[in-house]
């Protein structure tokens, strides 16, 4: 009986000694600075499941792009990868937020190897979802996309469903669309949301 007890004791002692080290190694690093949205939460990926087939992911990393080195407000870059090879019409990166009344425009800086349609989809205080679309055209360069929030917005559903934004905006998504792209797979990097 002494040998099994000795083995068990040795195993427990080893586990106790290695446990804290393993926990320390698994502890996440400090979160990256936000991309500029108020009350910005975690960014998540959405594959547009109503049109099956799209794949992708969203990743965040510290800014190491020399083209943005002169802008101290750009500390974090988010990259939305997409693959429409097997179908789908769009993918999105989305986050909770709290954009206040009086905001008339949202701007965001983006870059990609491929031009194509990009939109933002916002959810207002009533649960209404509204979509504003533009296009990224400066392949390989950083471009500021502008999304005006004034007036009635044509593309909307849910909530009050009247095309008017009822502040505060509680959720924001950045969408990459399949249409008009030369290749079905790629990525778009974005940063520095600005509210005007």
GROMACS .gro file of C-alpha atoms in nm:
model
  196
    1UNK     CA    1   0.000   0.000   0.000
    2UNK     CA    2   0.290   0.233   0.065
    3UNK     CA    3   0.401   0.240  -0.301
    4UNK     CA    4   0.062   0.351  -0.447
    5UNK     CA    5   0.029   0.614  -0.174
    6UNK     CA    6   0.379   0.742  -0.250
    7UNK     CA    7   0.298   0.760  -0.622
    8UNK     CA    8  -0.026   0.947  -0.555
    9UNK     CA    9   0.150   1.192  -0.323
   10UNK     CA   10   0.425   1.253  -0.579
   11UNK     CA   11   0.165   1.316  -0.854
   12UNK     CA   12  -0.029   1.564  -0.639
   13UNK     CA   13   0.289   1.744  -0.539
   14UNK     CA   14   0.395   1.773  -0.903
   15UNK     CA   15   0.051   1.902  -1.004
   16UNK     CA   16   0.053   2.161  -0.727
   17UNK     CA   17   0.397   2.280  -0.829
   18UNK     CA   18   0.312   2.306  -1.198
   19UNK     CA   19  -0.042   2.442  -1.157
   20UNK     CA   20   0.038   2.809  -1.085
   21UNK     CA   21   0.290   2.818  -1.369
   22UNK     CA   22   0.033   2.681  -1.611
   23UNK     CA   23  -0.226   2.932  -1.493
   24UNK     CA   24   0.022   3.216  -1.529
   25UNK     CA   25   0.104   3.110  -1.883
   26UNK     CA   26  -0.266   3.107  -1.974
   27UNK     CA   27  -0.338   3.453  -1.835
   28UNK     CA   28  -0.435   3.682  -2.127
   29UNK     CA   29  -0.231   3.992  -2.199
   30UNK     CA   30  -0.374   4.338  -2.150
   31UNK     CA   31  -0.642   4.422  -2.409
   32UNK     CA   32  -0.541   4.632  -2.706
   33UNK     CA   33  -0.658   4.995  -2.718
   34UNK     CA   34  -0.995   5.050  -2.884
   35UNK     CA   35  -1.047   5.145  -3.248
   36UNK     CA   36  -1.208   5.473  -3.143
   37UNK     CA   37  -1.573   5.389  -3.073
   38UNK     CA   38  -1.732   5.490  -2.741
   39UNK     CA   39  -1.795   5.197  -2.504
   40UNK     CA   40  -1.639   4.970  -2.765
   41UNK     CA   41  -1.662   4.601  -2.677
   42UNK     CA   42  -1.516   4.283  -2.817
   43UNK     CA   43  -1.508   4.251  -3.196
   44UNK     CA   44  -1.674   3.935  -3.327
   45UNK     CA   45  -1.704   3.770  -3.669
   46UNK     CA   46  -2.035   3.716  -3.852
   47UNK     CA   47  -2.059   3.512  -4.173
   48UNK     CA   48  -2.399   3.627  -4.299
   49UNK     CA   49  -2.565   3.287  -4.247
   50UNK     CA   50  -2.880   3.385  -4.438
   51UNK     CA   51  -2.659   3.342  -4.747
   52UNK     CA   52  -2.463   3.024  -4.660
   53UNK     CA   53  -2.105   2.957  -4.759
   54UNK     CA   54  -1.895   3.256  -4.653
   55UNK     CA   55  -1.595   3.202  -4.428
   56UNK     CA   56  -1.355   3.435  -4.252
   57UNK     CA   57  -1.245   3.577  -3.919
   58UNK     CA   58  -1.165   3.902  -3.744
   59UNK     CA   59  -0.832   3.960  -3.570
   60UNK     CA   60  -0.688   4.254  -3.379
   61UNK     CA   61  -0.321   4.346  -3.349
   62UNK     CA   62  -0.103   4.635  -3.243
   63UNK     CA   63  -0.034   4.888  -3.517
   64UNK     CA   64   0.300   4.826  -3.687
   65UNK     CA   65   0.217   4.988  -4.023
   66UNK     CA   66   0.478   5.255  -4.109
   67UNK     CA   67   0.214   5.441  -4.311
   68UNK     CA   68   0.029   5.515  -3.986
   69UNK     CA   69   0.330   5.578  -3.765
   70UNK     CA   70   0.268   5.954  -3.757
   71UNK     CA   71  -0.082   5.915  -3.609
   72UNK     CA   72  -0.070   5.856  -3.231
   73UNK     CA   73  -0.443   5.776  -3.226
   74UNK     CA   74  -0.389   5.463  -3.435
   75UNK     CA   75  -0.268   5.197  -3.193
   76UNK     CA   76  -0.477   4.897  -3.294
   77UNK     CA   77  -0.559   4.745  -3.634
   78UNK     CA   78  -0.850   4.508  -3.698
   79UNK     CA   79  -0.844   4.275  -3.998
   80UNK     CA   80  -1.158   4.120  -4.143
   81UNK     CA   81  -1.071   3.817  -4.358
   82UNK     CA   82  -1.324   3.685  -4.607
   83UNK     CA   83  -1.363   3.386  -4.839
   84UNK     CA   84  -1.664   3.363  -5.071
   85UNK     CA   85  -1.533   3.063  -5.267
   86UNK     CA   86  -1.818   2.841  -5.147
   87UNK     CA   87  -2.091   3.104  -5.143
   88UNK     CA   88  -2.216   3.379  -4.917
   89UNK     CA   89  -2.272   3.746  -4.989
   90UNK     CA   90  -2.101   3.926  -4.704
   91UNK     CA   91  -1.903   3.890  -4.383
   92UNK     CA   92  -1.891   4.132  -4.092
   93UNK     CA   93  -1.697   4.235  -3.784
   94UNK     CA   94  -1.925   4.373  -3.513
   95UNK     CA   95  -1.902   4.524  -3.166
   96UNK     CA   96  -2.129   4.678  -2.904
   97UNK     CA   97  -2.095   5.055  -2.872
   98UNK     CA   98  -2.279   5.361  -2.742
   99UNK     CA   99  -2.273   5.635  -3.007
  100UNK     CA  100  -2.452   5.944  -2.874
  101UNK     CA  101  -2.719   6.169  -3.019
  102UNK     CA  102  -2.575   6.452  -3.225
  103UNK     CA  103  -2.335   6.230  -3.420
  104UNK     CA  104  -2.376   6.321  -3.787
  105UNK     CA  105  -2.106   6.110  -3.950
  106UNK     CA  106  -1.892   5.804  -3.885
  107UNK     CA  107  -1.552   5.777  -4.048
  108UNK     CA  108  -1.315   5.483  -4.052
  109UNK     CA  109  -0.977   5.423  -4.214
  110UNK     CA  110  -0.942   5.105  -4.420
  111UNK     CA  111  -0.695   4.933  -4.649
  112UNK     CA  112  -0.705   4.621  -4.864
  113UNK     CA  113  -0.534   4.463  -5.163
  114UNK     CA  114  -0.869   4.461  -5.343
  115UNK     CA  115  -1.130   4.727  -5.413
  116UNK     CA  116  -1.494   4.656  -5.344
  117UNK     CA  117  -1.811   4.749  -5.157
  118UNK     CA  118  -1.796   4.813  -4.783
  119UNK     CA  119  -2.076   4.912  -4.550
  120UNK     CA  120  -2.153   4.977  -4.186
  121UNK     CA  121  -2.459   4.832  -4.020
  122UNK     CA  122  -2.579   5.004  -3.704
  123UNK     CA  123  -2.843   4.906  -3.450
  124UNK     CA  124  -3.022   5.193  -3.277
  125UNK     CA  125  -3.195   5.224  -2.940
  126UNK     CA  126  -3.521   5.074  -3.075
  127UNK     CA  127  -3.348   4.766  -3.215
  128UNK     CA  128  -3.374   4.896  -3.571
  129UNK     CA  129  -3.086   4.794  -3.798
  130UNK     CA  130  -2.974   5.039  -4.067
  131UNK     CA  131  -2.712   4.985  -4.338
  132UNK     CA  132  -2.502   5.250  -4.512
  133UNK     CA  133  -2.286   5.141  -4.805
  134UNK     CA  134  -1.989   5.291  -4.986
  135UNK     CA  135  -1.686   5.151  -5.169
  136UNK     CA  136  -1.318   5.109  -5.100
  137UNK     CA  137  -1.136   5.216  -5.418
  138UNK     CA  138  -0.769   5.290  -5.335
  139UNK     CA  139  -0.619   4.941  -5.360
  140UNK     CA  140  -0.320   4.894  -5.132
  141UNK     CA  141  -0.359   5.239  -4.976
  142UNK     CA  142  -0.528   5.371  -4.664
  143UNK     CA  143  -0.860   5.537  -4.743
  144UNK     CA  144  -1.103   5.716  -4.512
  145UNK     CA  145  -1.459   5.593  -4.564
  146UNK     CA  146  -1.740   5.829  -4.465
  147UNK     CA  147  -2.089   5.728  -4.358
  148UNK     CA  148  -2.335   6.019  -4.306
  149UNK     CA  149  -2.602   5.956  -4.042
  150UNK     CA  150  -2.833   6.248  -4.121
  151UNK     CA  151  -3.165   6.212  -4.300
  152UNK     CA  152  -3.368   5.900  -4.369
  153UNK     CA  153  -3.167   5.586  -4.439
  154UNK     CA  154  -3.304   5.367  -4.718
  155UNK     CA  155  -3.187   5.023  -4.605
  156UNK     CA  156  -3.338   4.932  -4.267
  157UNK     CA  157  -3.534   4.664  -4.081
  158UNK     CA  158  -3.652   4.573  -3.731
  159UNK     CA  159  -3.717   4.800  -3.435
  160UNK     CA  160  -3.911   5.114  -3.520
  161UNK     CA  161  -3.831   5.043  -3.888
  162UNK     CA  162  -3.876   5.401  -4.007
  163UNK     CA  163  -3.532   5.473  -4.156
  164UNK     CA  164  -3.446   5.731  -3.890
  165UNK     CA  165  -3.169   5.667  -3.638
  166UNK     CA  166  -3.292   5.669  -3.279
  167UNK     CA  167  -2.986   5.732  -3.067
  168UNK     CA  168  -2.785   5.603  -2.899
  169UNK     CA  169  -2.646   5.355  -3.149
  170UNK     CA  170  -2.591   5.034  -2.955
  171UNK     CA  171  -2.409   4.815  -3.207
  172UNK     CA  172  -2.189   4.870  -3.512
  173UNK     CA  173  -2.074   4.624  -3.776
  174UNK     CA  174  -1.833   4.672  -4.066
  175UNK     CA  175  -1.929   4.458  -4.367
  176UNK     CA  176  -1.731   4.338  -4.668
  177UNK     CA  177  -1.955   4.238  -4.960
  178UNK     CA  178  -1.890   3.976  -5.226
  179UNK     CA  179  -2.025   4.175  -5.520
  180UNK     CA  180  -1.778   4.344  -5.753
  181UNK     CA  181  -1.464   4.175  -5.618
  182UNK     CA  182  -1.200   4.042  -5.857
  183UNK     CA  183  -1.114   3.748  -5.630
  184UNK     CA  184  -1.337   3.567  -5.380
  185UNK     CA  185  -1.093   3.568  -5.088
  186UNK     CA  186  -0.892   3.839  -4.917
  187UNK     CA  187  -0.896   4.074  -4.622
  188UNK     CA  188  -0.969   4.432  -4.525
  189UNK     CA  189  -0.791   4.608  -4.239
  190UNK     CA  190  -0.960   4.893  -4.054
  191UNK     CA  191  -0.886   5.135  -3.771
  192UNK     CA  192  -0.956   5.477  -3.622
  193UNK     CA  193  -1.330   5.529  -3.613
  194UNK     CA  194  -1.407   5.900  -3.588
  195UNK     CA  195  -1.743   6.049  -3.487
  196UNK     CA  196  -1.839   6.393  -3.618
   0.00000   0.00000   0.00000
